[in-house]
Amino acid sequence: MKHMLPLLLYDKSALEPYIDERTMTLHHDVHHASYVDALNIALESAPELLQEKKADWLLFNLDKVPENIRTEVSHNAGGHVNHCLLWRIMYPQTASVPQGQLAAAINASFGSFEKFKLRFEDAGSHLFGSGWVWLVKAQNNSNKLTILTTTGHDNPLTQGYTPILVNDVWEHAYYLKHESRRMEYLHNWWPVVNWDEVAELFEESGDIVELSSEGTNANGQKFE
Ligand code: MN3
């Protein structure tokens, strides 16, 4: 099984003016594609069993990946999984806001939706270097939401959290339009968040089957 670059569910110009077409084209067709290609190349020398596994399984089970390709697999499986989630939680000008249980969980965790957005922007803008800013739910199925940042392509899945929202703060995500003004990019991004999709991730996030079909999580717990 080769890992595949997913098709976007919207046109690359559809997130304008919040994310420009040229950035989307480079980000999806070049950057994300390069992680998928590099992951496939790294796995060519791996045991066949590993070649059949999904990228999130590989992230959970890096100890089963041969040491000579482990770093390469970690970076590129992470890049693949993270970008897949990013494309999924955006949609053209939904201009929506969280509803229902998700809205209640955001209010309970951060005080209000406005406060949550400021905290998320602040976390993303203060991350040093390249990485990601996340809204996550603990995998123990509590409704408590937390904002996290990770560097490189690390994913909170392997730290006991289920991501429900993410933004990419690598420069390639915003530099053409916003140059070095990462805060401006984060602040202007909200109109293209697909809160229906985030709500779906929130509601299913107790169910790890959705994220990986087999294996063990970072705490060594078996899920099936
Ligand atoms: Mn990126």
Coordinates of C-alpha atoms and ligand atoms in Angstrom, one line a residue:
M1 CA 0.0 0.0 0.0
K2 CA 1.3 3.4 -1.0
H3 CA 0.4 6.4 1.1
M4 CA -1.6 8.8 -1.0
L5 CA -2.0 12.6 -1.1
P6 CA -5.7 13.2 -0.4
L7 CA -7.7 15.3 -2.8
L8 CA -9.0 18.6 -1.3
L9 CA -12.8 18.8 -0.9
Y10 CA -12.7 22.4 -2.2
D11 CA -10.9 24.4 -4.8
K12 CA -7.5 25.8 -4.0
S13 CA -8.8 29.3 -4.5
A14 CA -11.9 28.7 -2.3
L15 CA -10.3 29.8 0.9
E16 CA -9.5 33.3 -0.5
P17 CA -9.0 35.9 0.8
Y18 CA -8.1 34.2 4.1
I19 CA -5.6 31.7 2.5
D20 CA -4.5 32.5 -1.0
E21 CA -4.6 30.1 -4.0
R22 CA -0.8 30.1 -4.5
T23 CA -0.2 29.2 -0.9
M24 CA -2.8 26.4 -1.0
T25 CA -1.3 25.1 -4.2
L26 CA 2.2 25.0 -2.9
H27 CA 1.1 23.8 0.5
H28 CA -0.9 20.8 -0.8
D29 CA 0.7 19.9 -4.1
V30 CA 4.3 20.5 -3.1
H31 CA 4.8 20.4 0.7
H32 CA 2.2 17.8 1.7
A33 CA 3.0 15.8 -1.4
S34 CA 6.7 15.8 -0.4
Y35 CA 5.9 14.2 3.0
V36 CA 3.8 11.5 1.3
D37 CA 6.6 10.8 -1.2
A38 CA 9.3 10.7 1.4
L39 CA 7.2 8.4 3.6
N40 CA 6.7 6.0 0.7
I41 CA 10.4 6.1 -0.1
A42 CA 11.5 5.5 3.5
L43 CA 9.1 2.5 3.8
E44 CA 10.5 0.8 0.6
S45 CA 13.2 -0.9 2.7
A46 CA 10.9 -1.6 5.6
P47 CA 9.3 -5.0 6.3
E48 CA 6.1 -5.6 4.3
L49 CA 4.0 -5.5 7.4
L50 CA 4.9 -1.9 8.0
Q51 CA 4.1 -1.0 4.4
E52 CA 0.5 -2.0 5.0
K53 CA 0.0 0.3 8.0
K54 CA -1.7 3.7 8.0
A55 CA 0.4 6.7 8.8
D56 CA -1.2 7.3 12.3
W57 CA -0.4 3.6 13.2
L58 CA 3.2 4.3 12.3
L59 CA 3.3 7.3 14.6
F60 CA 1.9 5.3 17.5
N61 CA 4.3 2.4 16.8
L62 CA 7.6 4.0 16.0
D63 CA 9.3 1.5 18.2
K64 CA 8.4 -1.1 15.6
V65 CA 9.9 0.9 12.7
P66 CA 13.5 0.0 11.9
E67 CA 15.9 2.4 13.5
N68 CA 17.6 3.5 10.3
I69 CA 14.3 4.9 8.9
R70 CA 12.5 5.8 12.2
T71 CA 13.3 9.5 12.1
E72 CA 12.3 9.8 8.4
V73 CA 9.1 7.9 9.1
S74 CA 8.3 10.0 12.1
H75 CA 8.7 13.3 10.4
N76 CA 6.9 12.3 7.2
A77 CA 4.0 10.3 8.7
G78 CA 3.5 13.2 11.0
G79 CA 3.5 15.7 8.2
H80 CA 1.0 13.5 6.3
V81 CA -1.4 13.0 9.2
N82 CA -1.2 16.6 10.3
H83 CA -1.9 18.1 6.9
C84 CA -4.8 15.6 6.3
L85 CA -6.4 17.0 9.4
L86 CA -5.8 20.6 8.5
W87 CA -7.5 20.2 5.1
R88 CA -10.4 18.4 6.7
I89 CA -11.1 21.1 9.3
M90 CA -11.2 24.0 6.8
Y91 CA -13.9 24.9 4.4
P92 CA -14.7 27.9 2.2
Q93 CA -16.2 30.8 4.3
T94 CA -18.3 28.7 6.6
A95 CA -18.2 31.8 8.9
S96 CA -19.7 29.4 11.4
V97 CA -19.2 29.1 15.2
P98 CA -19.1 26.1 17.4
Q99 CA -22.5 24.8 18.4
G100 CA -24.0 22.4 21.0
Q101 CA -21.7 20.2 23.1
L102 CA -18.6 21.5 21.4
A103 CA -19.5 25.1 22.2
A104 CA -20.3 24.1 25.8
A105 CA -16.9 22.4 26.1
I106 CA -15.1 25.4 24.7
N107 CA -16.9 27.7 27.1
A108 CA -16.2 25.4 30.0
S109 CA -12.5 25.1 29.2
F110 CA -11.6 28.6 28.2
G111 CA -14.4 30.9 29.5
S112 CA -15.8 31.8 26.0
F113 CA -15.3 31.3 22.3
E114 CA -13.6 34.7 22.0
K115 CA -11.1 33.8 24.8
F116 CA -10.4 30.5 23.3
K117 CA -9.6 32.1 19.9
L118 CA -7.2 34.6 21.6
R119 CA -5.5 31.8 23.5
F120 CA -5.1 29.7 20.4
E121 CA -3.7 32.6 18.4
D122 CA -1.3 33.4 21.2
A123 CA -0.1 29.9 21.5
G124 CA 0.5 29.6 17.8
S125 CA 2.3 32.9 17.5
H126 CA 4.6 32.2 20.4
L127 CA 5.7 28.7 19.2
F128 CA 9.4 29.1 18.3
G129 CA 10.2 27.8 14.8
S130 CA 8.1 25.5 12.7
G131 CA 5.2 23.5 14.2
W132 CA 1.5 23.3 14.8
V133 CA -1.1 24.7 17.2
W134 CA -3.8 22.3 18.3
L135 CA -7.1 22.1 20.2
V136 CA -7.2 18.7 21.7
K137 CA -9.3 16.5 23.9
A138 CA -7.9 14.0 26.4
Q139 CA -8.2 10.4 25.3
N140 CA -9.7 9.5 28.6
N141 CA -12.9 10.9 27.1
S142 CA -13.3 13.9 29.4
N143 CA -14.8 16.9 27.7
K144 CA -11.9 19.1 28.9
L145 CA -10.2 20.8 25.9
T146 CA -6.6 22.0 25.9
I147 CA -4.5 24.1 23.5
L148 CA -1.1 22.6 22.7
T149 CA 1.7 23.4 20.4
T150 CA 4.1 20.9 18.8
T151 CA 7.3 21.4 16.9
G152 CA 8.2 19.9 13.6
H153 CA 5.4 17.5 12.6
D154 CA 4.8 16.0 16.1
N155 CA 1.2 15.1 16.7
P156 CA -0.5 15.1 20.2
L157 CA -2.0 11.7 19.4
T158 CA 1.1 10.1 20.7
Q159 CA 0.9 12.1 23.9
G160 CA -2.5 10.9 25.0
Y161 CA -4.6 13.5 23.2
T162 CA -7.0 13.5 20.3
P163 CA -6.7 16.6 18.0
I164 CA -10.0 18.2 17.0
L165 CA -8.7 21.4 15.5
V166 CA -5.3 22.4 14.1
N167 CA -3.5 25.2 12.4
D168 CA -0.1 24.9 10.7
V169 CA 2.4 27.6 11.7
W170 CA 5.2 26.6 9.5
E171 CA 6.2 29.6 7.4
H172 CA 5.1 27.8 4.2
A173 CA 1.5 28.0 5.5
Y174 CA 1.4 31.8 5.5
Y175 CA 4.6 33.5 4.3
L176 CA 3.5 34.4 0.8
K177 CA 0.5 36.4 2.0
H178 CA 1.5 37.5 5.5
E179 CA 5.3 37.4 5.3
S180 CA 6.6 37.1 8.9
R181 CA 3.3 38.2 10.5
R182 CA 2.2 34.8 11.8
M183 CA -0.2 36.4 14.3
E184 CA -2.0 38.2 11.5
Y185 CA -2.4 34.8 9.7
L186 CA -3.7 33.1 12.8
H187 CA -6.1 35.9 13.6
N188 CA -7.5 36.0 10.1
W189 CA -7.9 32.3 9.7
W190 CA -11.1 31.7 11.7
P191 CA -13.7 32.3 8.9
V192 CA -12.4 29.2 7.1
V193 CA -12.7 26.8 10.0
N194 CA -15.3 24.1 9.4
W195 CA -16.8 23.9 12.9
D196 CA -19.2 21.1 11.8
E197 CA -16.1 18.9 11.1
V198 CA -14.5 20.0 14.4
A199 CA -17.7 19.0 16.2
E200 CA -17.6 15.6 14.5
L201 CA -14.0 15.1 15.6
F202 CA -15.0 16.2 19.1
E203 CA -18.0 13.8 19.3
E204 CA -16.1 10.8 17.9
S205 CA -12.9 11.5 19.8
G206 CA -13.6 9.0 22.5
D207 CA -13.5 6.4 19.8
I208 CA -9.9 5.8 18.9
V209 CA -10.9 3.3 16.2
E210 CA -11.6 6.3 14.0
L211 CA -8.0 7.3 14.3
S212 CA -6.1 4.1 14.0
S213 CA -7.4 0.7 13.2
E214 CA -5.0 -1.3 15.4
G215 CA -2.0 -1.1 17.7
T216 CA -1.4 0.6 21.0
N217 CA -1.4 4.2 22.0
A218 CA 1.3 6.1 23.7
N219 CA 0.3 4.8 27.1
G220 CA 0.6 1.2 25.9
Q221 CA -3.1 0.7 26.1
K222 CA -4.5 -1.7 23.5
F223 CA -7.3 -0.4 21.3
E224 CA -9.2 -2.3 18.7
Ligands
MN3_1 MN 2.4 22.6 6.2

